[in-house]
mmCIF file of C-alpha atoms in Angstrom:
data_model
loop_
_atom_site.group_PDB
_atom_site.id
_atom_site.type_symbol
_atom_site.label_atom_id
_atom_site.label_comp_id
_atom_site.label_asym_id
_atom_site.label_seq_id
_atom_site.Cartn_x
_atom_site.Cartn_y
_atom_site.Cartn_z
ATOM 1 C CA MET A 11 -54.684 33.576 30.313
ATOM 2 C CA LYS A 12 -51.910 35.327 28.478
ATOM 3 C CA ARG A 13 -49.802 35.181 31.634
ATOM 4 C CA ASP A 14 -50.511 31.473 32.029
ATOM 5 C CA SER A 15 -49.595 31.008 28.382
ATOM 6 C CA GLY A 16 -46.297 32.809 28.977
ATOM 7 C CA TYR A 17 -45.509 30.583 31.936
ATOM 8 C CA SER A 18 -46.388 27.515 29.843
ATOM 9 C CA THR A 19 -44.108 28.614 27.002
ATOM 10 C CA MET A 20 -41.261 29.308 29.417
ATOM 11 C CA ALA A 21 -41.778 25.959 31.119
ATOM 12 C CA GLU A 22 -41.715 24.170 27.769
ATOM 13 C CA GLN A 23 -38.557 26.024 26.781
ATOM 14 C CA GLN A 24 -36.883 25.073 30.069
ATOM 15 C CA LYS A 25 -38.013 21.505 29.545
ATOM 16 C CA GLN A 26 -36.530 21.468 26.043
ATOM 17 C CA GLU A 27 -33.299 22.976 27.308
ATOM 18 C CA LYS A 28 -33.134 20.315 30.022
ATOM 19 C CA GLN A 29 -33.778 17.575 27.465
ATOM 20 C CA LEU A 30 -31.104 19.031 25.208
ATOM 21 C CA TRP A 31 -28.652 19.246 28.089
ATOM 22 C CA ASP A 32 -29.472 15.674 29.153
ATOM 23 C CA ALA A 33 -28.946 14.517 25.548
ATOM 24 C CA MET A 34 -25.602 16.335 25.416
ATOM 25 C CA LYS A 35 -24.533 14.720 28.690
ATOM 26 C CA ILE A 36 -25.545 11.275 27.433
ATOM 27 C CA SER A 37 -23.695 11.899 24.146
ATOM 28 C CA ALA A 38 -20.632 13.070 26.076
ATOM 29 C CA ARG A 39 -20.736 9.929 28.240
ATOM 30 C CA VAL A 40 -21.153 7.671 25.205
ATOM 31 C CA LEU A 41 -18.410 9.417 23.209
ATOM 32 C CA GLY A 42 -16.146 9.600 26.243
ATOM 33 C CA THR A 43 -16.664 5.923 27.005
ATOM 34 C CA GLY A 44 -16.122 5.023 23.343
ATOM 35 C CA LEU A 45 -12.942 7.090 23.197
ATOM 36 C CA LEU A 46 -11.725 5.500 26.412
ATOM 37 C CA VAL A 47 -12.441 1.999 25.071
ATOM 38 C CA ILE A 48 -10.735 2.738 21.736
ATOM 39 C CA THR A 49 -7.718 4.274 23.487
ATOM 40 C CA THR A 50 -7.509 1.271 25.796
ATOM 41 C CA LEU A 51 -7.708 -1.174 22.896
ATOM 42 C CA VAL A 52 -5.092 0.739 20.886
ATOM 43 C CA ASN A 53 -2.756 0.927 23.873
ATOM 44 C CA PHE A 54 -3.338 -2.759 24.582
ATOM 45 C CA GLY A 55 -2.560 -3.575 20.952
ATOM 46 C CA PHE A 56 0.634 -1.549 21.097
ATOM 47 C CA TRP A 57 1.531 -3.121 24.438
ATOM 48 C CA TYR A 58 0.856 -6.628 23.136
ATOM 49 C CA MET A 59 2.846 -6.103 19.928
ATOM 50 C CA GLN A 60 5.621 -4.384 21.870
ATOM 51 C CA ASN A 61 5.832 -7.389 24.213
ATOM 52 C CA ILE A 62 6.108 -9.725 21.230
ATOM 53 C CA TRP A 63 8.746 -7.439 19.733
ATOM 54 C CA ASP A 64 10.611 -7.255 23.049
ATOM 55 C CA ALA A 65 10.455 -11.029 23.451
ATOM 56 C CA SER A 66 12.018 -11.516 20.047
ATOM 57 C CA GLY A 67 13.967 -8.271 20.171
ATOM 58 C CA HIS A 68 17.095 -9.924 21.514
ATOM 59 C CA PHE A 69 16.998 -12.417 18.642
ATOM 60 C CA TRP A 70 16.638 -9.703 15.986
ATOM 61 C CA GLN A 71 19.223 -7.460 17.595
ATOM 62 C CA THR A 72 21.699 -10.328 17.848
ATOM 63 C CA THR A 73 21.011 -11.400 14.263
ATOM 64 C CA TRP A 74 21.523 -7.846 13.005
ATOM 65 C CA LEU A 75 24.824 -7.511 14.877
ATOM 66 C CA LYS A 76 26.038 -10.838 13.501
ATOM 67 C CA LEU A 77 25.297 -9.661 9.952
ATOM 68 C CA TYR A 78 26.844 -6.264 10.656
ATOM 69 C CA TYR A 79 30.097 -7.779 11.885
ATOM 70 C CA LEU A 80 30.064 -10.473 9.190
ATOM 71 C CA LEU A 81 30.090 -7.671 6.616
ATOM 72 C CA GLU A 82 32.674 -5.827 8.738
ATOM 73 C CA GLY A 83 30.384 -2.819 8.929
ATOM 74 C CA GLU A 84 30.857 -2.140 5.210
ATOM 75 C CA GLU A 85 28.080 0.399 4.733
ATOM 76 C CA TRP A 86 27.699 0.237 0.966
ATOM 77 C CA THR A 87 27.407 -3.567 1.047
ATOM 78 C CA ILE A 88 24.843 -3.385 3.848
ATOM 79 C CA PHE A 89 22.943 -0.695 1.952
ATOM 80 C CA PHE A 90 22.918 -2.765 -1.249
ATOM 81 C CA LEU A 91 21.588 -5.780 0.643
ATOM 82 C CA GLY A 92 18.837 -3.753 2.305
ATOM 83 C CA THR A 93 17.667 -1.696 -0.659
ATOM 84 C CA ALA A 94 18.225 -4.040 -3.606
ATOM 85 C CA LEU A 95 18.886 -7.678 -2.729
ATOM 86 C CA VAL A 96 16.338 -8.358 0.024
ATOM 87 C CA PRO A 97 13.452 -6.457 -1.661
ATOM 88 C CA GLY A 98 14.448 -7.986 -5.015
ATOM 89 C CA LEU A 99 14.262 -11.498 -3.593
ATOM 90 C CA ALA A 100 10.848 -10.720 -2.081
ATOM 91 C CA PHE A 101 9.608 -9.358 -5.432
ATOM 92 C CA TRP A 102 10.867 -12.186 -7.627
ATOM 93 C CA GLY A 103 10.035 -14.907 -5.097
ATOM 94 C CA PHE A 104 6.395 -13.832 -4.937
ATOM 95 C CA ASN A 105 6.086 -13.112 -8.652
ATOM 96 C CA GLY A 106 7.834 -16.364 -9.535
ATOM 97 C CA ILE A 107 4.925 -18.239 -7.944
ATOM 98 C CA LEU A 108 2.397 -16.028 -9.731
ATOM 99 C CA MET A 109 4.094 -16.488 -13.114
ATOM 100 C CA VAL A 110 3.894 -20.271 -12.779
ATOM 101 C CA ALA A 111 0.144 -19.913 -12.222
ATOM 102 C CA ASP A 112 -0.156 -17.414 -15.104
ATOM 103 C CA VAL A 113 1.645 -19.675 -17.591
ATOM 104 C CA THR A 114 0.407 -23.124 -16.527
ATOM 105 C CA GLY A 115 -2.989 -22.339 -15.038
ATOM 106 C CA LYS A 116 -1.923 -24.260 -11.936
ATOM 107 C CA PRO A 117 -2.329 -24.520 -9.029
ATOM 108 C CA THR A 118 -6.068 -23.978 -9.309
ATOM 109 C CA PHE A 119 -6.011 -22.723 -5.723
ATOM 110 C CA ILE A 120 -4.555 -19.537 -7.175
ATOM 111 C CA THR A 121 -6.155 -19.355 -10.645
ATOM 112 C CA ARG A 122 -9.728 -19.842 -9.362
ATOM 113 C CA TYR A 123 -9.461 -16.364 -7.836
ATOM 114 C CA ARG A 124 -8.868 -14.658 -11.190
ATOM 115 C CA ILE A 125 -10.467 -11.179 -11.276
ATOM 116 C CA GLN A 126 -11.045 -10.971 -15.052
ATOM 117 C CA PRO A 127 -12.174 -14.457 -16.166
ATOM 118 C CA GLY A 128 -10.884 -15.505 -19.566
ATOM 119 C CA LYS A 129 -8.019 -12.983 -19.502
ATOM 120 C CA ASN A 130 -4.415 -14.268 -19.276
ATOM 121 C CA ASP A 131 -5.719 -17.824 -19.142
ATOM 122 C CA PRO A 132 -2.997 -18.715 -19.912
ATOM 123 C CA VAL A 133 -0.872 -15.603 -20.260
ATOM 124 C CA ASP A 134 0.924 -14.857 -23.532
ATOM 125 C CA THR A 135 4.415 -16.208 -22.759
ATOM 126 C CA LYS A 136 6.159 -13.945 -25.264
ATOM 127 C CA LYS A 137 4.447 -10.877 -23.826
ATOM 128 C CA LEU A 138 5.298 -12.004 -20.280
ATOM 129 C CA LEU A 139 8.990 -12.484 -21.129
ATOM 130 C CA GLN A 140 9.065 -8.986 -22.605
ATOM 131 C CA ALA A 141 7.641 -7.660 -19.349
ATOM 132 C CA VAL A 142 10.253 -9.553 -17.321
ATOM 133 C CA TYR A 143 13.037 -8.151 -19.511
ATOM 134 C CA THR A 144 11.745 -4.573 -19.054
ATOM 135 C CA VAL A 145 11.422 -5.007 -15.286
ATOM 136 C CA LEU A 146 14.997 -6.322 -15.001
ATOM 137 C CA CYS A 147 16.261 -3.361 -17.050
ATOM 138 C CA ASN A 148 14.402 -0.966 -14.760
ATOM 139 C CA GLN A 149 15.807 -2.623 -11.659
ATOM 140 C CA PHE A 150 19.423 -2.761 -12.823
ATOM 141 C CA PHE A 151 19.728 0.389 -14.937
ATOM 142 C CA VAL A 152 17.286 2.766 -13.217
ATOM 143 C CA SER A 153 16.724 1.737 -9.586
ATOM 144 C CA LEU A 154 20.310 0.786 -8.761
ATOM 145 C CA PRO A 155 21.808 4.105 -9.970
ATOM 146 C CA MET A 156 19.139 5.942 -7.948
ATOM 147 C CA PHE A 157 20.313 4.169 -4.805
ATOM 148 C CA VAL A 158 23.723 5.870 -5.095
ATOM 149 C CA PRO A 159 22.549 9.398 -4.162
ATOM 150 C CA MET A 160 20.154 7.843 -1.651
ATOM 151 C CA PHE A 161 23.127 6.126 0.032
ATOM 152 C CA TYR A 162 24.901 9.430 0.596
ATOM 153 C CA ILE A 163 21.739 11.090 1.884
ATOM 154 C CA MET A 164 21.222 8.262 4.372
ATOM 155 C CA LYS A 165 24.883 8.348 5.348
ATOM 156 C CA TRP A 166 24.530 12.089 6.032
ATOM 157 C CA TRP A 167 21.678 11.364 8.453
ATOM 158 C CA GLY A 168 24.002 9.091 10.415
ATOM 159 C CA ASN A 169 21.331 6.675 11.742
ATOM 160 C CA THR A 170 20.955 4.268 8.840
ATOM 161 C CA PHE A 171 23.793 1.929 9.786
ATOM 162 C CA SER A 172 23.412 2.102 13.557
ATOM 163 C CA LYS A 173 24.206 -1.066 15.498
ATOM 164 C CA GLU A 174 21.000 -0.573 17.476
ATOM 165 C CA LEU A 175 17.710 -1.455 15.798
ATOM 166 C CA PRO A 176 14.743 0.962 16.011
ATOM 167 C CA THR A 177 11.919 0.168 18.430
ATOM 168 C CA PHE A 178 8.818 -1.531 17.116
ATOM 169 C CA ARG A 179 6.655 1.512 17.898
ATOM 170 C CA TRP A 180 9.005 3.839 16.001
ATOM 171 C CA PHE A 181 8.983 1.462 13.035
ATOM 172 C CA LEU A 182 5.160 1.636 12.979
ATOM 173 C CA VAL A 183 5.328 5.444 13.053
ATOM 174 C CA GLU A 184 7.775 5.413 10.135
ATOM 175 C CA LEU A 185 5.632 2.926 8.228
ATOM 176 C CA SER A 186 2.609 5.205 8.572
ATOM 177 C CA ILE A 187 4.599 8.205 7.303
ATOM 178 C CA PHE A 188 6.096 6.198 4.416
ATOM 179 C CA THR A 189 2.616 5.068 3.366
ATOM 180 C CA LEU A 190 1.197 8.601 3.479
ATOM 181 C CA ILE A 191 4.091 10.029 1.443
ATOM 182 C CA GLU A 192 3.802 7.226 -1.116
ATOM 183 C CA GLU A 193 0.052 7.824 -1.491
ATOM 184 C CA ILE A 194 0.555 11.543 -2.166
ATOM 185 C CA LEU A 195 3.503 11.235 -4.536
ATOM 186 C CA PHE A 196 2.168 8.227 -6.430
ATOM 187 C CA TYR A 197 -1.306 9.676 -6.911
ATOM 188 C CA TYR A 198 -0.129 12.982 -8.371
ATOM 189 C CA THR A 199 2.714 11.572 -10.496
ATOM 190 C CA HIS A 200 0.277 8.938 -11.758
ATOM 191 C CA ARG A 201 -2.249 11.624 -12.686
ATOM 192 C CA LEU A 202 0.610 13.508 -14.354
ATOM 193 C CA VAL A 203 1.578 10.642 -16.673
ATOM 194 C CA HIS A 204 -2.080 10.292 -17.643
ATOM 195 C CA LEU A 205 -1.956 13.695 -19.344
ATOM 196 C CA ALA A 206 -2.378 13.121 -23.091
ATOM 197 C CA LEU A 207 1.191 13.902 -24.153
ATOM 198 C CA LEU A 208 2.870 11.984 -21.342
ATOM 199 C CA TYR A 209 0.444 9.102 -21.628
ATOM 200 C CA LYS A 210 1.176 8.659 -25.321
ATOM 201 C CA HIS A 211 4.963 8.655 -24.955
ATOM 202 C CA ILE A 212 5.451 7.255 -21.429
ATOM 203 C CA HIS A 213 2.537 5.710 -19.533
ATOM 204 C CA LYS A 214 0.896 3.884 -22.420
ATOM 205 C CA LYS A 215 3.559 1.180 -22.104
ATOM 206 C CA HIS A 216 2.300 0.201 -18.652
ATOM 207 C CA HIS A 217 -1.312 0.127 -19.884
ATOM 208 C CA GLU A 218 -0.566 -2.409 -22.598
ATOM 209 C CA TRP A 219 -1.834 -4.807 -19.957
ATOM 210 C CA THR A 220 -5.571 -4.192 -19.459
ATOM 211 C CA ALA A 221 -5.608 -7.347 -17.343
ATOM 212 C CA PRO A 222 -2.308 -7.072 -15.438
ATOM 213 C CA VAL A 223 -0.159 -9.734 -13.795
ATOM 214 C CA GLY A 224 2.122 -9.297 -10.792
ATOM 215 C CA VAL A 225 5.390 -8.598 -12.584
ATOM 216 C CA VAL A 226 3.711 -5.825 -14.600
ATOM 217 C CA SER A 227 3.801 -3.673 -11.442
ATOM 218 C CA MET A 228 7.285 -2.562 -12.558
ATOM 219 C CA TYR A 229 6.722 -2.833 -16.293
ATOM 220 C CA ALA A 230 7.052 0.818 -17.252
ATOM 221 C CA HIS A 231 8.928 3.419 -19.254
ATOM 222 C CA PRO A 232 12.152 4.428 -17.411
ATOM 223 C CA VAL A 233 10.819 7.953 -16.785
ATOM 224 C CA GLU A 234 7.665 6.557 -15.204
ATOM 225 C CA HIS A 235 9.733 4.078 -13.215
ATOM 226 C CA ILE A 236 11.616 7.020 -11.691
ATOM 227 C CA LEU A 237 8.595 9.277 -11.097
ATOM 228 C CA SER A 238 5.909 6.827 -9.991
ATOM 229 C CA ASN A 239 7.575 3.573 -8.986
ATOM 230 C CA THR A 240 10.789 4.577 -7.244
ATOM 231 C CA LEU A 241 10.668 8.134 -5.876
ATOM 232 C CA PRO A 242 7.374 7.729 -3.927
ATOM 233 C CA VAL A 243 8.867 4.736 -2.092
ATOM 234 C CA MET A 244 12.364 6.191 -1.574
ATOM 235 C CA THR A 245 11.300 9.630 -0.338
ATOM 236 C CA GLY A 246 9.892 8.581 3.049
ATOM 237 C CA PRO A 247 13.064 6.894 4.334
ATOM 238 C CA MET A 248 15.202 9.766 3.026
ATOM 239 C CA ILE A 249 13.088 12.311 4.917
ATOM 240 C CA MET A 250 13.043 10.233 8.111
ATOM 241 C CA GLY A 251 16.686 9.133 8.018
ATOM 242 C CA SER A 252 15.558 5.552 8.610
ATOM 243 C CA HIS A 253 17.572 2.519 9.679
ATOM 244 C CA ILE A 254 18.565 0.161 6.861
ATOM 245 C CA VAL A 255 16.487 -2.636 8.395
ATOM 246 C CA SER A 256 13.395 -0.390 8.297
ATOM 247 C CA ILE A 257 14.208 0.526 4.686
ATOM 248 C CA ALA A 258 14.574 -3.129 3.692
ATOM 249 C CA ALA A 259 11.239 -3.999 5.335
ATOM 250 C CA TRP A 260 9.477 -1.011 3.716
ATOM 251 C CA PHE A 261 10.885 -1.622 0.235
ATOM 252 C CA SER A 262 9.937 -5.315 0.432
ATOM 253 C CA LEU A 263 6.442 -4.479 1.670
ATOM 254 C CA ALA A 264 5.959 -1.855 -1.059
ATOM 255 C CA LEU A 265 7.055 -4.264 -3.805
ATOM 256 C CA LEU A 266 4.823 -7.056 -2.500
ATOM 257 C CA THR A 267 1.863 -4.687 -2.190
ATOM 258 C CA THR A 268 2.168 -3.364 -5.739
ATOM 259 C CA SER A 269 2.624 -6.936 -7.005
ATOM 260 C CA ILE A 270 -0.615 -7.934 -5.271
ATOM 261 C CA SER A 271 -2.367 -4.882 -6.755
ATOM 262 C CA HIS A 272 -1.353 -6.008 -10.254
ATOM 263 C CA CYS A 273 -1.495 -9.787 -9.832
ATOM 264 C CA GLY A 274 -4.978 -10.299 -11.297
ATOM 265 C CA TYR A 275 -6.037 -12.652 -8.492
ATOM 266 C CA HIS A 276 -8.181 -11.710 -5.491
ATOM 267 C CA LEU A 277 -6.557 -14.187 -3.118
ATOM 268 C CA PRO A 278 -7.808 -14.998 0.405
ATOM 269 C CA PHE A 279 -6.397 -13.008 3.350
ATOM 270 C CA LEU A 280 -4.373 -10.653 1.124
ATOM 271 C CA PRO A 281 -5.124 -6.987 0.311
ATOM 272 C CA SER A 282 -7.727 -6.526 -2.407
ATOM 273 C CA PRO A 283 -6.355 -5.859 -5.927
ATOM 274 C CA GLU A 284 -9.786 -4.853 -7.284
ATOM 275 C CA PHE A 285 -9.039 -1.118 -7.034
ATOM 276 C CA HIS A 286 -5.960 -1.024 -9.252
ATOM 277 C CA ASP A 287 -7.186 -3.815 -11.505
ATOM 278 C CA PHE A 288 -10.164 -1.561 -12.294
ATOM 279 C CA HIS A 289 -7.723 1.222 -13.189
ATOM 280 C CA HIS A 290 -6.117 -1.009 -15.818
ATOM 281 C CA LEU A 291 -9.554 -1.924 -17.104
ATOM 282 C CA LYS A 292 -10.953 1.640 -17.340
ATOM 283 C CA PHE A 293 -7.794 3.859 -17.410
ATOM 284 C CA ASN A 294 -9.324 7.015 -15.877
ATOM 285 C CA GLN A 295 -10.322 5.738 -12.438
ATOM 286 C CA CYS A 296 -8.492 4.700 -9.246
ATOM 287 C CA TYR A 297 -5.102 6.404 -9.573
ATOM 288 C CA GLY A 298 -3.842 6.056 -6.008
ATOM 289 C CA VAL A 299 -2.646 3.318 -3.677
ATOM 290 C CA LEU A 300 -4.947 3.631 -0.666
ATOM 291 C CA GLY A 301 -7.817 5.325 -2.483
ATOM 292 C CA VAL A 302 -7.925 8.308 -0.097
ATOM 293 C CA LEU A 303 -6.963 10.917 -2.700
ATOM 294 C CA ASP A 304 -9.187 9.257 -5.303
ATOM 295 C CA TYR A 305 -12.109 9.767 -2.925
ATOM 296 C CA LEU A 306 -11.169 13.410 -2.272
ATOM 297 C CA HIS A 307 -10.690 14.179 -5.986
ATOM 298 C CA GLY A 308 -13.683 12.148 -7.167
ATOM 299 C CA THR A 309 -11.598 9.827 -9.347
ATOM 300 C CA ASP A 310 -13.295 6.697 -8.026
ATOM 301 C CA THR A 311 -16.949 7.600 -8.658
ATOM 302 C CA VAL A 312 -17.425 5.092 -11.484
ATOM 303 C CA PHE A 313 -15.605 2.405 -9.521
ATOM 304 C CA ARG A 314 -17.957 2.903 -6.548
ATOM 305 C CA GLN A 315 -20.933 2.039 -8.746
ATOM 306 C CA THR A 316 -19.563 -1.332 -9.827
ATOM 307 C CA LYS A 317 -19.529 -4.875 -8.507
ATOM 308 C CA ALA A 318 -15.738 -4.543 -8.330
ATOM 309 C CA TYR A 319 -16.237 -1.979 -5.547
ATOM 310 C CA GLU A 320 -18.436 -4.453 -3.636
ATOM 311 C CA ARG A 321 -15.658 -7.017 -3.972
ATOM 312 C CA HIS A 322 -12.985 -4.527 -2.886
ATOM 313 C CA ARG A 323 -12.272 -6.001 0.549
ATOM 314 C CA VAL A 324 -10.082 -8.621 2.138
ATOM 315 C CA LEU A 325 -11.416 -12.074 1.288
ATOM 316 C CA LEU A 326 -11.844 -13.953 4.572
ATOM 317 C CA SER A 327 -13.144 -17.206 3.113
ATOM 318 C CA LEU A 328 -12.081 -19.654 0.414
ATOM 319 C CA THR A 329 -15.031 -18.849 -1.865
ATOM 320 C CA PRO A 330 -13.940 -16.546 -4.719
ATOM 321 C CA LEU A 331 -15.663 -13.172 -4.561
ATOM 322 C CA SER A 332 -16.363 -13.475 -8.295
ATOM 323 C CA LYS A 333 -18.823 -16.223 -7.293
ATOM 324 C CA SER A 334 -20.287 -14.686 -4.150
ATOM 325 C CA ILE A 335 -20.556 -11.219 -5.783
ATOM 326 C CA PRO A 336 -20.818 -11.993 -9.527
ATOM 327 C CA GLU A 337 -21.115 -9.467 -12.325
ATOM 328 C CA VAL A 338 -24.612 -8.556 -13.477
ATOM 329 C CA PRO A 339 -25.304 -10.614 -16.661
ATOM 330 C CA GLY A 340 -25.054 -8.535 -19.781
ATOM 331 C CA ARG A 341 -23.599 -5.509 -17.959
ATOM 332 C CA ALA A 342 -20.071 -4.448 -18.847
ATOM 333 C CA GLU A 343 -18.324 -2.689 -16.020
#
């Protein structure tokens, strides 16, 4: 009987091993198939976007060469256009629309998506003009001088003013690196200016707006404007030795993104501003851009328990998320 029992135990063990092996093989097939599908989809996406880029590539390359020769290859002029003028127009064009909505309450298509109801409805015009004045001072007297050393660094790289545009795939690689560098530098410099001494003398200015508006994204003390607003965005292109067209696109995208984060409206089909809006509301949560480092450092734990976190997604309908995911009555978040 003992011998039969031993055979039975061994048979059961072999059966379990076979089941485990079969499960591993099934898992390997599933994971392998999933990886193959994902790789195929990613490659197809790259191929599709590359084809679109190639189809319009001649147009963009020709347009760039026309501009290059129109400016007679004058590198400083080209650099000024790419780092200051084009991003500046993107910033003020977008925020000009938002400021009309902030001051007049119209169009309702924008104002109905207000994140903090009853705040800035309408905005204090005097306070807004003060913000605009500060932003212009930061742009002209802080950002522009910082572009001078950047110009010589980019000139040293030797690729910035090339007559040949970068490929679409390389631009996407650069964009990913720029975004990662910005997340790291912004998160830690932002945490730095939240230290008691620095907050009192530097960062408190930015937090005068507990319910921010778009233009407030650059409303800051000059030291903070250097540390948190400008250097995190400039560093990526300086490390990569990027083309001026890539720099212009990145700077414009960065300014539009931070404007959206501060705008106070959760608009359809645009990135969610709930994360940074909550930072202005609570001060000690949500320091980063993407939220990755906040998750790793645990500086978004309160945010994750709120309705704002539930609303923190791209709105794919025309119904305001404040209506579809309203605050709990009587609960202050």
